């Protein structure tokens, strides 16, 4: 059964001889010193018996058990306490990760019942607790400054997760014209004595590249250190973000079996609306652990860099950046793809491709390497019209309301069924509450212009008779606390000023 006493160490995706570190250190550092991402040295496995045992547990118990296989320097008691607090009914009313049928073939894994109505809460409600413990476990006495680049949902979820956590400050950068009105309001009204929010002129990749550059700036680190501050990340490049996401795919399988949607041991396919490749990579890890998952369906919006990669083996970020109704997927550099390359190709080739990506923005995999990936991953993209049509179809035909991101995933699932037939039930990661993108969802269903502001939420509620999540109602009445917008080139100064190190 579970191998107790096993120690899991973590290595960089770019180093063949680098030092292996504990989970606490990997979570504390976020990014490896060589710019690579931390990966466990081995993938723990779950037997059929383990899955059966997990099926009898609550969500917090399932999550704690999965985490205990990876975070071996945390005790089971610590993890269980953290998961119970993070995934409590009070934070996730209606359950942390329930599975609901949409149509006869596709099942929605609802990951948006948390405090900010997006799936990022699944990781960001627990990760601050894991970081807090990591600081103690590693004897750290400096303040951790969490830097976040966000295309919308991570920012709010991180702010909510880290607000007023001792020993931690958090500064969030978002593209000022690249997020929805509600996403912006959620962030600019954020309360908490340790939080900062800055809009930047530029797109998400500008924000993300800016943050990455700051992380690898030694002079900056020195200045911060002199003020008793070090940098840490909450982006999905941090292992502490990814590990908790594995749990809901394991959980979904247990629930699919329990509900009789799939026979015990028989495979499901999983469809994931993808941006940074974090969520779908967590599904891949669940698959490697032994959860019966066949195909991983990678869904993209008009920013279809991953669809093209999965088709051709060429990753090319030199393309037009589209602003879509699914802004959390408006991404041209899918950072976590690096972790997949590492598992399939090893560190040396990965480092090489990542160098190419940063220098010329494009790399191509050898055919045999790509064949490995294609055995499991398949990509589809949906443009804006298709996204709207998917929302309309899911609601008018099946009475199930989905947000714009989930709609891209639903479209990909339908395209996969059309291409391959319904061989296996598909679990679709539903990544946001439809209310988070109310105007786009409303106009997709009604094929008409949506009302302005809060009216859009109310109109959608009236139309669908699905209740507005409590944290989203009343946003308009909250005072704006963070109005500042800066050039993306000014991000380093903003960090130093926020840290009090300038
Ligand atoms: C972040 C996000 C995604 C993309 O997830 P990745 O892990 O970056 O692939 C999809 N949908 C929503 C609503 C999100 O917030």
Short mmCIF file of C-alpha atoms and ligand atoms in Angstrom, two decimals:
data_model
loop_
_atom_site.label_atom_id
_atom_site.label_comp_id
_atom_site.label_asym_id
_atom_site.label_seq_id
_atom_site.Cartn_x
_atom_site.Cartn_y
_atom_site.Cartn_z
CA UNK A 1 0.00 0.00 0.00
CA UNK A 2 1.39 3.50 0.67
CA UNK A 3 5.13 3.39 1.04
CA UNK A 4 5.76 5.21 4.27
CA UNK A 5 9.23 6.54 4.96
CA UNK A 6 9.85 7.18 1.26
CA UNK A 7 11.53 10.53 0.76
CA UNK A 8 10.56 12.49 -2.33
CA UNK A 9 13.16 14.89 -3.66
CA UNK A 10 12.81 17.49 -6.40
CA UNK A 11 15.07 18.41 -9.30
CA UNK A 12 15.12 21.12 -11.94
CA UNK A 13 13.74 20.33 -15.39
CA UNK A 14 16.89 21.91 -16.86
CA UNK A 15 19.64 20.26 -14.92
CA UNK A 16 21.22 16.86 -15.38
CA UNK A 17 23.37 17.02 -12.25
CA UNK A 18 21.73 19.72 -10.08
CA UNK A 19 21.06 19.25 -6.43
CA UNK A 20 17.84 17.53 -5.38
CA UNK A 21 15.81 19.45 -2.77
CA UNK A 22 12.95 18.67 -0.42
CA UNK A 23 9.33 19.57 -1.22
CA UNK A 24 9.47 22.41 1.33
CA UNK A 25 12.47 23.94 -0.44
CA UNK A 26 10.88 23.48 -3.87
CA UNK A 27 7.70 25.22 -2.65
CA UNK A 28 9.68 27.99 -0.96
CA UNK A 29 11.86 28.68 -4.03
CA UNK A 30 9.14 28.36 -6.68
CA UNK A 31 11.61 28.32 -9.55
CA UNK A 32 14.87 26.31 -9.55
CA UNK A 33 18.08 28.40 -9.49
CA UNK A 34 18.85 27.53 -13.14
CA UNK A 35 15.46 28.83 -14.31
CA UNK A 36 13.95 25.36 -14.61
CA UNK A 37 10.86 24.03 -12.85
CA UNK A 38 10.97 21.59 -9.96
CA UNK A 39 9.87 18.03 -10.62
CA UNK A 40 9.71 15.05 -8.26
CA UNK A 41 12.45 12.48 -8.87
CA UNK A 42 9.83 9.76 -9.26
CA UNK A 43 6.07 9.52 -9.67
CA UNK A 44 4.30 7.62 -6.88
CA UNK A 45 1.69 5.09 -7.97
CA UNK A 46 -1.81 4.21 -6.85
CA UNK A 47 -3.04 0.63 -7.08
CA UNK A 48 -6.66 -0.34 -7.72
CA UNK A 49 -6.90 -1.00 -4.00
CA UNK A 50 -5.61 2.48 -3.20
CA UNK A 51 -8.22 4.00 -5.50
CA UNK A 52 -10.95 1.97 -3.84
CA UNK A 53 -9.79 3.21 -0.45
CA UNK A 54 -9.69 6.82 -1.65
CA UNK A 55 -13.25 6.43 -2.96
CA UNK A 56 -14.47 6.01 0.61
CA UNK A 57 -12.91 9.30 1.74
CA UNK A 58 -14.03 12.93 1.81
CA UNK A 59 -12.38 15.41 -0.58
CA UNK A 60 -10.00 16.84 2.06
CA UNK A 61 -8.94 13.31 3.03
CA UNK A 62 -8.35 12.35 -0.61
CA UNK A 63 -6.31 15.51 -1.22
CA UNK A 64 -4.22 14.99 1.92
CA UNK A 65 -3.47 11.39 0.94
CA UNK A 66 -2.35 12.35 -2.58
CA UNK A 67 -0.24 15.23 -1.25
CA UNK A 68 1.39 12.96 1.31
CA UNK A 69 2.86 10.87 -1.51
CA UNK A 70 4.66 13.92 -2.92
CA UNK A 71 5.31 16.15 0.10
CA UNK A 72 7.10 13.57 2.18
CA UNK A 73 8.69 16.18 4.46
CA UNK A 74 5.20 17.17 5.65
CA UNK A 75 3.43 14.86 8.09
CA UNK A 76 0.06 13.31 7.19
CA UNK A 77 -1.41 15.15 10.18
CA UNK A 78 -0.16 18.50 8.86
CA UNK A 79 -1.51 17.82 5.40
CA UNK A 80 -4.86 16.61 6.68
CA UNK A 81 -5.25 19.69 8.90
CA UNK A 82 -4.38 21.98 5.98
CA UNK A 83 -6.69 20.21 3.53
CA UNK A 84 -9.56 20.21 6.01
CA UNK A 85 -9.14 23.97 6.52
CA UNK A 86 -8.58 24.77 2.82
CA UNK A 87 -11.46 22.71 1.43
CA UNK A 88 -13.95 23.30 4.25
CA UNK A 89 -17.62 23.56 3.32
CA UNK A 90 -17.51 27.22 4.44
CA UNK A 91 -14.95 27.96 1.71
CA UNK A 92 -16.33 25.61 -0.91
CA UNK A 93 -20.09 25.57 -0.42
CA UNK A 94 -21.52 22.59 -2.28
CA UNK A 95 -18.25 20.63 -2.23
CA UNK A 96 -14.71 21.19 -3.51
CA UNK A 97 -14.80 19.20 -6.75
CA UNK A 98 -18.21 17.69 -7.56
CA UNK A 99 -18.79 15.89 -10.90
CA UNK A 100 -22.03 16.60 -12.81
CA UNK A 101 -23.22 15.17 -16.13
CA UNK A 102 -23.60 17.68 -18.98
CA UNK A 103 -24.78 15.41 -21.78
CA UNK A 104 -24.55 11.65 -22.23
CA UNK A 105 -20.81 11.71 -22.94
CA UNK A 106 -19.28 14.64 -21.08
CA UNK A 107 -19.14 15.15 -17.30
CA UNK A 108 -18.28 18.46 -15.71
CA UNK A 109 -15.72 18.46 -12.88
CA UNK A 110 -16.82 21.69 -11.16
CA UNK A 111 -13.70 23.28 -9.74
CA UNK A 112 -15.10 26.74 -9.07
CA UNK A 113 -17.02 26.51 -5.80
CA UNK A 114 -14.24 28.30 -3.90
CA UNK A 115 -13.93 31.90 -2.67
CA UNK A 116 -13.00 33.47 -6.04
CA UNK A 117 -15.22 31.30 -8.29
CA UNK A 118 -12.35 29.93 -10.40
CA UNK A 119 -10.45 26.63 -10.23
CA UNK A 120 -7.30 28.41 -9.09
CA UNK A 121 -8.80 28.30 -5.58
CA UNK A 122 -8.30 24.53 -5.56
CA UNK A 123 -4.55 25.14 -5.33
CA UNK A 124 -4.36 28.62 -3.88
CA UNK A 125 -6.45 27.91 -0.81
CA UNK A 126 -3.95 25.26 0.27
CA UNK A 127 -0.65 26.54 -1.07
CA UNK A 128 -0.20 29.44 1.40
CA UNK A 129 -0.56 26.89 4.19
CA UNK A 130 2.08 24.70 2.56
CA UNK A 131 4.40 27.70 2.15
CA UNK A 132 3.89 28.81 5.74
CA UNK A 133 4.99 25.37 6.90
CA UNK A 134 7.85 25.35 4.37
CA UNK A 135 9.26 28.57 5.87
CA UNK A 136 9.28 26.98 9.31
CA UNK A 137 10.65 23.65 8.06
CA UNK A 138 13.56 25.40 6.32
CA UNK A 139 14.30 27.79 9.21
CA UNK A 140 13.52 30.84 7.09
CA UNK A 141 13.22 34.13 8.94
CA UNK A 142 13.00 36.54 5.99
CA UNK A 143 9.67 37.71 4.56
CA UNK A 144 8.53 35.79 1.47
CA UNK A 145 7.39 38.17 -1.28
CA UNK A 146 5.04 36.33 -3.60
CA UNK A 147 5.19 37.76 -7.13
CA UNK A 148 2.32 36.87 -9.42
CA UNK A 149 1.74 37.49 -13.10
CA UNK A 150 -1.89 36.86 -13.89
CA UNK A 151 -4.23 36.79 -16.83
CA UNK A 152 -7.05 37.27 -14.34
CA UNK A 153 -7.96 34.36 -12.14
CA UNK A 154 -4.63 33.50 -10.49
CA UNK A 155 -4.25 37.05 -9.22
CA UNK A 156 -7.48 37.14 -7.29
CA UNK A 157 -7.18 33.57 -6.05
CA UNK A 158 -3.61 34.20 -4.84
CA UNK A 159 -4.55 37.49 -3.18
CA UNK A 160 -7.38 35.75 -1.37
CA UNK A 161 -5.19 32.81 -0.37
CA UNK A 162 -2.21 34.84 0.88
CA UNK A 163 -3.94 37.86 2.42
CA UNK A 164 -2.83 38.45 5.99
CA UNK A 165 -0.72 35.26 6.08
CA UNK A 166 2.18 35.83 8.49
CA UNK A 167 5.67 36.16 7.05
CA UNK A 168 4.36 36.71 3.52
CA UNK A 169 3.64 39.68 1.23
CA UNK A 170 2.03 39.42 -2.18
CA UNK A 171 2.29 41.64 -5.27
CA UNK A 172 0.17 40.90 -8.34
CA UNK A 173 0.70 42.19 -11.91
CA UNK A 174 -2.09 41.91 -14.49
CA UNK A 175 -2.50 43.25 -18.05
CA UNK A 176 -4.74 46.25 -17.51
CA UNK A 177 -6.78 45.67 -20.69
CA UNK A 178 -6.45 41.88 -20.71
CA UNK A 179 -8.83 40.77 -17.98
CA UNK A 180 -12.62 40.84 -17.59
CA UNK A 181 -14.38 43.68 -15.76
CA UNK A 182 -15.25 41.35 -12.89
CA UNK A 183 -11.70 39.97 -12.68
CA UNK A 184 -10.37 43.53 -12.52
CA UNK A 185 -12.86 44.55 -9.84
CA UNK A 186 -12.04 41.45 -7.81
CA UNK A 187 -8.38 42.45 -7.74
CA UNK A 188 -8.61 46.22 -7.42
CA UNK A 189 -10.94 45.89 -4.42
CA UNK A 190 -8.74 43.34 -2.64
CA UNK A 191 -8.40 43.87 1.09
CA UNK A 192 -5.52 42.75 3.31
CA UNK A 193 -2.53 44.47 4.88
CA UNK A 194 0.13 42.53 2.95
CA UNK A 195 -1.25 42.81 -0.59
CA UNK A 196 -0.35 44.90 -3.66
CA UNK A 197 -1.94 44.97 -7.13
CA UNK A 198 -0.57 46.72 -10.27
CA UNK A 199 -2.05 46.87 -13.75
CA UNK A 200 0.54 46.87 -16.52
CA UNK A 201 0.39 48.22 -20.07
CA UNK A 202 1.05 45.05 -22.06
CA UNK A 203 -0.34 41.52 -22.30
CA UNK A 204 -0.08 38.50 -19.99
CA UNK A 205 3.16 37.31 -21.54
CA UNK A 206 4.72 40.74 -20.81
CA UNK A 207 3.64 40.35 -17.19
CA UNK A 208 4.90 36.77 -16.97
CA UNK A 209 8.21 37.50 -18.68
CA UNK A 210 8.65 40.51 -16.39
CA UNK A 211 8.15 38.37 -13.31
CA UNK A 212 10.46 35.66 -14.62
CA UNK A 213 13.16 38.24 -15.30
CA UNK A 214 12.87 39.63 -11.79
CA UNK A 215 13.18 36.11 -10.38
CA UNK A 216 16.44 35.53 -12.21
CA UNK A 217 17.94 38.97 -11.41
CA UNK A 218 20.75 38.40 -8.91
CA UNK A 219 21.28 42.09 -8.14
CA UNK A 220 17.61 42.43 -7.33
CA UNK A 221 17.72 39.40 -5.03
CA UNK A 222 20.65 40.94 -3.19
CA UNK A 223 18.84 44.24 -2.66
CA UNK A 224 15.76 42.45 -1.40
CA UNK A 225 17.81 40.20 0.83
CA UNK A 226 19.43 43.24 2.46
CA UNK A 227 15.89 44.28 3.44
CA UNK A 228 15.05 40.83 4.78
CA UNK A 229 12.91 39.81 1.81
CA UNK A 230 13.13 36.95 -0.69
CA UNK A 231 11.00 36.19 -3.73
CA UNK A 232 8.65 33.26 -4.11
CA UNK A 233 6.02 32.44 -6.73
CA UNK A 234 2.39 31.42 -6.66
CA UNK A 235 2.17 30.87 -10.42
CA UNK A 236 1.54 27.36 -11.63
CA UNK A 237 5.28 26.96 -12.12
CA UNK A 238 5.40 26.39 -8.35
CA UNK A 239 5.14 22.74 -7.37
CA UNK A 240 2.93 23.76 -4.44
CA UNK A 241 0.35 24.88 -7.00
CA UNK A 242 0.52 21.80 -9.14
CA UNK A 243 0.51 19.04 -6.54
CA UNK A 244 -2.93 19.90 -5.07
CA UNK A 245 -4.38 19.85 -8.60
CA UNK A 246 -3.55 16.18 -9.07
CA UNK A 247 -5.96 15.32 -6.27
CA UNK A 248 -9.14 16.41 -8.05
CA UNK A 249 -8.50 14.18 -11.04
CA UNK A 250 -8.05 11.21 -8.73
CA UNK A 251 -11.17 12.31 -6.86
CA UNK A 252 -13.17 12.73 -10.09
CA UNK A 253 -12.34 9.18 -11.13
CA UNK A 254 -13.51 7.86 -7.75
CA UNK A 255 -16.75 9.82 -8.12
CA UNK A 256 -17.31 8.69 -11.71
CA UNK A 257 -17.04 5.07 -10.58
CA UNK A 258 -19.24 5.63 -7.52
CA UNK A 259 -21.95 7.23 -9.68
CA UNK A 260 -21.84 4.34 -12.13
CA UNK A 261 -20.71 6.50 -15.06
CA UNK A 262 -17.71 4.23 -15.61
CA UNK A 263 -16.93 0.68 -14.51
CA UNK A 264 -14.25 0.30 -11.84
CA UNK A 265 -10.86 0.19 -13.58
CA UNK A 266 -12.25 1.24 -16.98
CA UNK A 267 -10.71 4.39 -18.47
CA UNK A 268 -12.08 7.90 -18.82
CA UNK A 269 -10.75 10.66 -21.05
CA UNK A 270 -10.07 14.09 -19.59
CA UNK A 271 -10.58 17.44 -21.35
CA UNK A 272 -8.93 20.55 -19.97
CA UNK A 273 -9.25 24.17 -21.12
CA UNK A 274 -5.59 25.10 -21.13
CA UNK A 275 -3.44 28.19 -20.77
CA UNK A 276 -0.21 27.65 -18.90
CA UNK A 277 -0.52 23.84 -19.22
CA UNK A 278 -0.66 23.47 -15.42
CA UNK A 279 -4.11 22.00 -15.00
CA UNK A 280 -3.73 19.48 -17.82
CA UNK A 281 -0.27 18.53 -16.61
CA UNK A 282 -1.80 17.67 -13.22
CA UNK A 283 -4.18 15.34 -15.08
CA UNK A 284 -1.17 13.77 -16.80
CA UNK A 285 0.44 13.14 -13.42
CA UNK A 286 -2.78 11.51 -12.19
CA UNK A 287 -2.57 9.29 -15.26
CA UNK A 288 1.08 8.42 -14.57
CA UNK A 289 0.10 7.56 -10.99
CA UNK A 290 -2.23 4.91 -12.33
CA UNK A 291 -5.63 6.59 -12.51
CA UNK A 292 -7.36 4.98 -15.53
CA UNK A 293 -7.21 7.92 -17.92
CA UNK A 294 -6.97 7.35 -21.67
CA UNK A 295 -6.57 10.55 -23.65
CA UNK A 296 -5.81 14.03 -22.40
CA UNK A 297 -7.71 16.52 -24.54
CA UNK A 298 -5.92 19.87 -24.58
CA UNK A 299 -8.37 22.67 -25.37
CA UNK A 300 -7.23 26.09 -26.56
CA UNK A 301 -8.99 29.27 -27.63
CA UNK A 302 -7.86 31.33 -30.65
CA UNK A 303 -4.40 31.43 -29.08
CA UNK A 304 -3.88 27.94 -30.44
CA UNK A 305 -0.15 27.56 -29.97
CA UNK A 306 -0.63 24.24 -28.12
CA UNK A 307 -3.07 22.84 -30.69
CA UNK A 308 -0.49 23.48 -33.38
CA UNK A 309 2.30 22.01 -31.24
CA UNK A 310 0.34 18.81 -30.63
CA UNK A 311 -0.39 18.54 -34.34
CA UNK A 312 2.99 19.44 -35.81
CA UNK A 313 5.60 19.14 -33.05
CA UNK A 314 6.56 22.79 -33.53
CA UNK A 315 6.03 25.24 -30.71
CA UNK A 316 5.98 28.75 -32.13
CA UNK A 317 5.16 31.72 -29.97
CA UNK A 318 5.80 34.15 -32.84
CA UNK A 319 2.18 34.73 -33.69
CA UNK A 320 -0.60 37.23 -33.20
CA UNK A 321 -1.83 37.45 -29.64
CA UNK A 322 -5.64 37.30 -29.50
CA UNK A 323 -7.72 38.80 -26.72
CA UNK A 324 -10.65 36.45 -26.27
CA UNK A 325 -13.69 35.97 -24.04
CA UNK A 326 -11.61 33.34 -22.19
CA UNK A 327 -8.77 35.63 -21.03
CA UNK A 328 -7.26 33.16 -18.56
CA UNK A 329 -6.23 31.13 -21.61
CA UNK A 330 -4.82 34.05 -23.60
CA UNK A 331 -1.29 32.75 -23.31
CA UNK A 332 1.46 32.13 -25.85
CA UNK A 333 4.07 30.65 -23.51
CA UNK A 334 2.63 27.64 -21.70
CA UNK A 335 5.23 27.37 -18.95
CA UNK A 336 4.28 23.96 -17.61
CA UNK A 337 4.77 22.30 -20.99
CA UNK A 338 8.41 22.31 -19.87
CA UNK A 339 7.53 19.70 -17.27
CA UNK A 340 6.05 17.39 -19.90
CA UNK A 341 9.12 17.81 -22.12
CA UNK A 342 11.30 16.95 -19.13
CA UNK A 343 9.41 13.72 -18.42
CA UNK A 344 9.42 12.65 -22.05
CA UNK A 345 12.82 13.93 -23.23
CA UNK A 346 14.94 14.49 -20.12
CA UNK A 347 16.63 17.61 -18.76
CA UNK A 348 19.29 18.15 -21.40
CA UNK A 349 16.93 18.40 -24.38
CA UNK A 350 14.45 20.39 -22.29
CA UNK A 351 17.07 23.00 -21.39
CA UNK A 352 17.98 23.21 -25.05
CA UNK A 353 14.39 23.76 -26.22
CA UNK A 354 13.72 26.32 -23.50
CA UNK A 355 16.81 28.23 -24.58
CA UNK A 356 15.50 28.24 -28.15
CA UNK A 357 12.09 29.37 -26.92
CA UNK A 358 13.52 32.33 -25.06
CA UNK A 359 15.98 33.27 -27.82
CA UNK A 360 13.98 32.79 -31.02
CA UNK A 361 10.51 31.92 -29.74
CA UNK A 362 10.26 28.58 -31.53
CA UNK A 363 11.42 24.97 -31.27
CA UNK A 364 10.54 21.68 -32.95
CA UNK A 365 10.54 18.24 -31.38
CA UNK A 366 11.97 15.21 -33.13
CA UNK A 367 9.27 12.99 -34.63
CA UNK A 368 9.85 10.05 -32.28
CA UNK A 369 9.67 12.33 -29.22
CA UNK A 370 6.47 13.86 -30.50
CA UNK A 371 5.02 10.40 -31.12
CA UNK A 372 5.29 9.68 -27.37
CA UNK A 373 3.36 12.83 -26.53
CA UNK A 374 0.75 12.25 -29.23
CA UNK A 375 -0.08 8.81 -27.85
CA UNK A 376 -1.70 10.55 -24.92
CA UNK A 377 -2.33 14.21 -25.75
CA UNK A 378 -4.61 15.53 -28.45
CA UNK A 379 -5.31 19.22 -29.05
CA UNK A 380 -8.32 21.13 -30.37
CA UNK A 381 -9.03 24.84 -30.49
CA UNK A 382 -12.28 26.78 -30.52
CA UNK A 383 -12.58 30.29 -31.90
CA UNK A 384 -14.85 32.94 -30.41
CA UNK A 385 -17.94 31.96 -32.41
CA UNK A 386 -17.54 28.29 -31.49
CA UNK A 387 -17.05 29.20 -27.84
CA UNK A 388 -20.34 31.12 -27.83
CA UNK A 389 -22.09 28.27 -29.62
CA UNK A 390 -20.83 25.75 -27.04
CA UNK A 391 -22.24 27.86 -24.21
CA UNK A 392 -25.57 28.11 -26.02
CA UNK A 393 -25.74 24.38 -26.80
CA UNK A 394 -24.84 23.29 -23.26
CA UNK A 395 -27.52 25.56 -21.83
CA UNK A 396 -30.38 25.34 -24.32
CA UNK A 397 -30.02 21.63 -25.04
CA UNK A 398 -28.87 20.29 -21.67
CA UNK A 399 -29.77 23.06 -19.21
CA UNK A 400 -26.18 23.32 -17.99
CA UNK A 401 -24.59 26.77 -17.76
CA UNK A 402 -20.84 26.97 -18.47
CA UNK A 403 -18.34 29.81 -18.51
CA UNK A 404 -16.28 30.83 -21.53
CA UNK A 405 -13.20 28.75 -20.57
CA UNK A 406 -15.19 25.63 -19.83
CA UNK A 407 -16.94 26.23 -23.17
CA UNK A 408 -13.62 25.97 -25.00
CA UNK A 409 -13.05 22.66 -23.22
CA UNK A 410 -16.57 21.49 -23.99
CA UNK A 411 -16.03 22.32 -27.67
CA UNK A 412 -12.78 20.35 -27.67
CA UNK A 413 -14.52 17.38 -26.04
CA UNK A 414 -17.27 17.47 -28.70
CA UNK A 415 -14.68 17.70 -31.49
CA UNK A 416 -12.86 14.72 -30.02
CA UNK A 417 -16.08 12.72 -29.87
CA UNK A 418 -16.83 13.65 -33.47
CA UNK A 419 -13.36 12.50 -34.55
CA UNK A 420 -13.04 9.32 -32.46
CA UNK A 421 -16.56 8.35 -31.37
CA UNK A 422 -17.71 8.00 -27.77
CA UNK A 423 -15.28 5.31 -26.65
CA UNK A 424 -14.92 6.59 -23.12
CA UNK A 425 -16.76 9.08 -20.91
CA UNK A 426 -15.02 12.44 -20.88
CA UNK A 427 -14.43 14.35 -17.66
CA UNK A 428 -14.23 18.05 -18.48
CA UNK A 429 -12.39 20.34 -16.07
CA UNK A 430 -14.87 23.18 -15.53
CA UNK A 431 -12.60 26.01 -14.54
CA UNK A 432 -14.76 29.01 -13.66
CA UNK A 433 -18.24 29.93 -12.54
CA UNK A 434 -20.27 31.25 -15.48
CA UNK A 435 -20.86 34.39 -13.42
CA UNK A 436 -17.22 35.30 -13.53
CA UNK A 437 -17.70 35.99 -17.23
CA UNK A 438 -21.38 36.92 -17.06
CA UNK A 439 -21.65 39.36 -20.01
CA UNK A 440 -20.03 36.94 -22.49
CA UNK A 441 -22.06 34.00 -21.17
CA UNK A 442 -25.30 35.96 -21.27
CA UNK A 443 -24.82 37.19 -24.82
CA UNK A 444 -23.80 33.71 -25.97
CA UNK A 445 -27.01 32.19 -24.61
CA UNK A 446 -29.32 35.02 -25.73
CA UNK A 447 -27.44 35.90 -28.93
CA UNK A 448 -27.88 39.51 -27.86
CA UNK A 449 -25.92 42.27 -26.19
CA UNK A 450 -25.58 41.78 -22.42
CA UNK A 451 -26.57 44.49 -19.96
CA UNK A 452 -23.79 46.51 -18.31
CA UNK A 453 -22.08 45.88 -14.98
CA UNK A 454 -23.87 44.02 -12.21
CA UNK A 455 -26.99 43.96 -14.39
CA UNK A 456 -25.33 41.25 -16.48
CA UNK A 457 -25.07 38.97 -13.43
CA UNK A 458 -28.67 39.60 -12.46
CA UNK A 459 -29.87 39.01 -16.01
CA UNK A 460 -27.97 35.73 -16.16
CA UNK A 461 -29.42 34.66 -12.82
CA UNK A 462 -32.92 35.37 -14.06
CA UNK A 463 -32.26 33.51 -17.30
CA UNK A 464 -30.65 30.43 -15.78
CA UNK A 465 -32.05 30.28 -12.22
CA UNK A 466 -28.51 29.32 -11.09
CA UNK A 467 -27.63 31.46 -8.06
CA UNK A 468 -24.89 34.13 -8.22
CA UNK A 469 -21.98 32.98 -6.00
CA UNK A 470 -21.86 35.13 -2.86
CA UNK A 471 -18.32 36.52 -3.39
CA UNK A 472 -19.29 37.94 -6.80
CA UNK A 473 -22.40 39.83 -5.76
CA UNK A 474 -21.83 43.32 -4.42
CA UNK A 475 -18.41 43.80 -6.06
CA UNK A 476 -19.50 47.14 -7.51
CA UNK A 477 -20.11 48.63 -4.08
CA UNK A 478 -16.61 47.86 -2.80
CA UNK A 479 -14.03 50.66 -2.73
CA UNK A 480 -11.18 50.52 -5.28
CA UNK A 481 -8.00 50.11 -3.24
CA UNK A 482 -5.49 49.43 -6.05
CA UNK A 483 -5.84 51.73 -9.05
CA UNK A 484 -2.20 51.99 -10.15
CA UNK A 485 -1.19 51.03 -13.71
CA UNK A 486 2.48 51.00 -14.78
CA UNK A 487 4.65 50.25 -17.83
CA UNK A 488 5.73 46.59 -17.78
CA UNK A 489 9.33 47.77 -17.94
CA UNK A 490 8.77 49.43 -14.54
CA UNK A 491 7.96 46.15 -12.78
CA UNK A 492 11.38 45.80 -11.04
CA UNK A 493 11.08 49.25 -9.42
CA UNK A 494 7.53 48.45 -8.36
CA UNK A 495 8.76 45.28 -6.64
CA UNK A 496 11.56 47.08 -4.79
CA UNK A 497 9.21 49.84 -3.68
CA UNK A 498 6.58 47.37 -2.47
CA UNK A 499 9.23 45.41 -0.56
CA UNK A 500 10.54 48.64 0.98
CA UNK A 501 13.96 47.89 -0.55
CA UNK A 502 14.44 50.91 -2.83
C1 LIG B 1 -6.06 29.58 -15.26
C2 LIG B 1 -7.29 29.19 -15.96
C3 LIG B 1 -7.26 28.29 -17.03
C4 LIG B 1 -5.97 27.72 -17.57
O1 LIG B 1 -5.34 26.87 -16.65
P1 LIG B 1 -3.80 26.47 -16.86
O2 LIG B 1 -3.43 25.68 -15.66
O3 LIG B 1 -3.05 27.78 -16.96
O4 LIG B 1 -3.71 25.71 -18.12
C5 LIG B 1 -8.46 27.92 -17.60
N1 LIG B 1 -9.63 28.44 -17.17
C6 LIG B 1 -9.69 29.33 -16.15
C7 LIG B 1 -11.02 29.86 -15.74
C8 LIG B 1 -8.53 29.73 -15.51
O5 LIG B 1 -8.61 30.59 -14.49
#
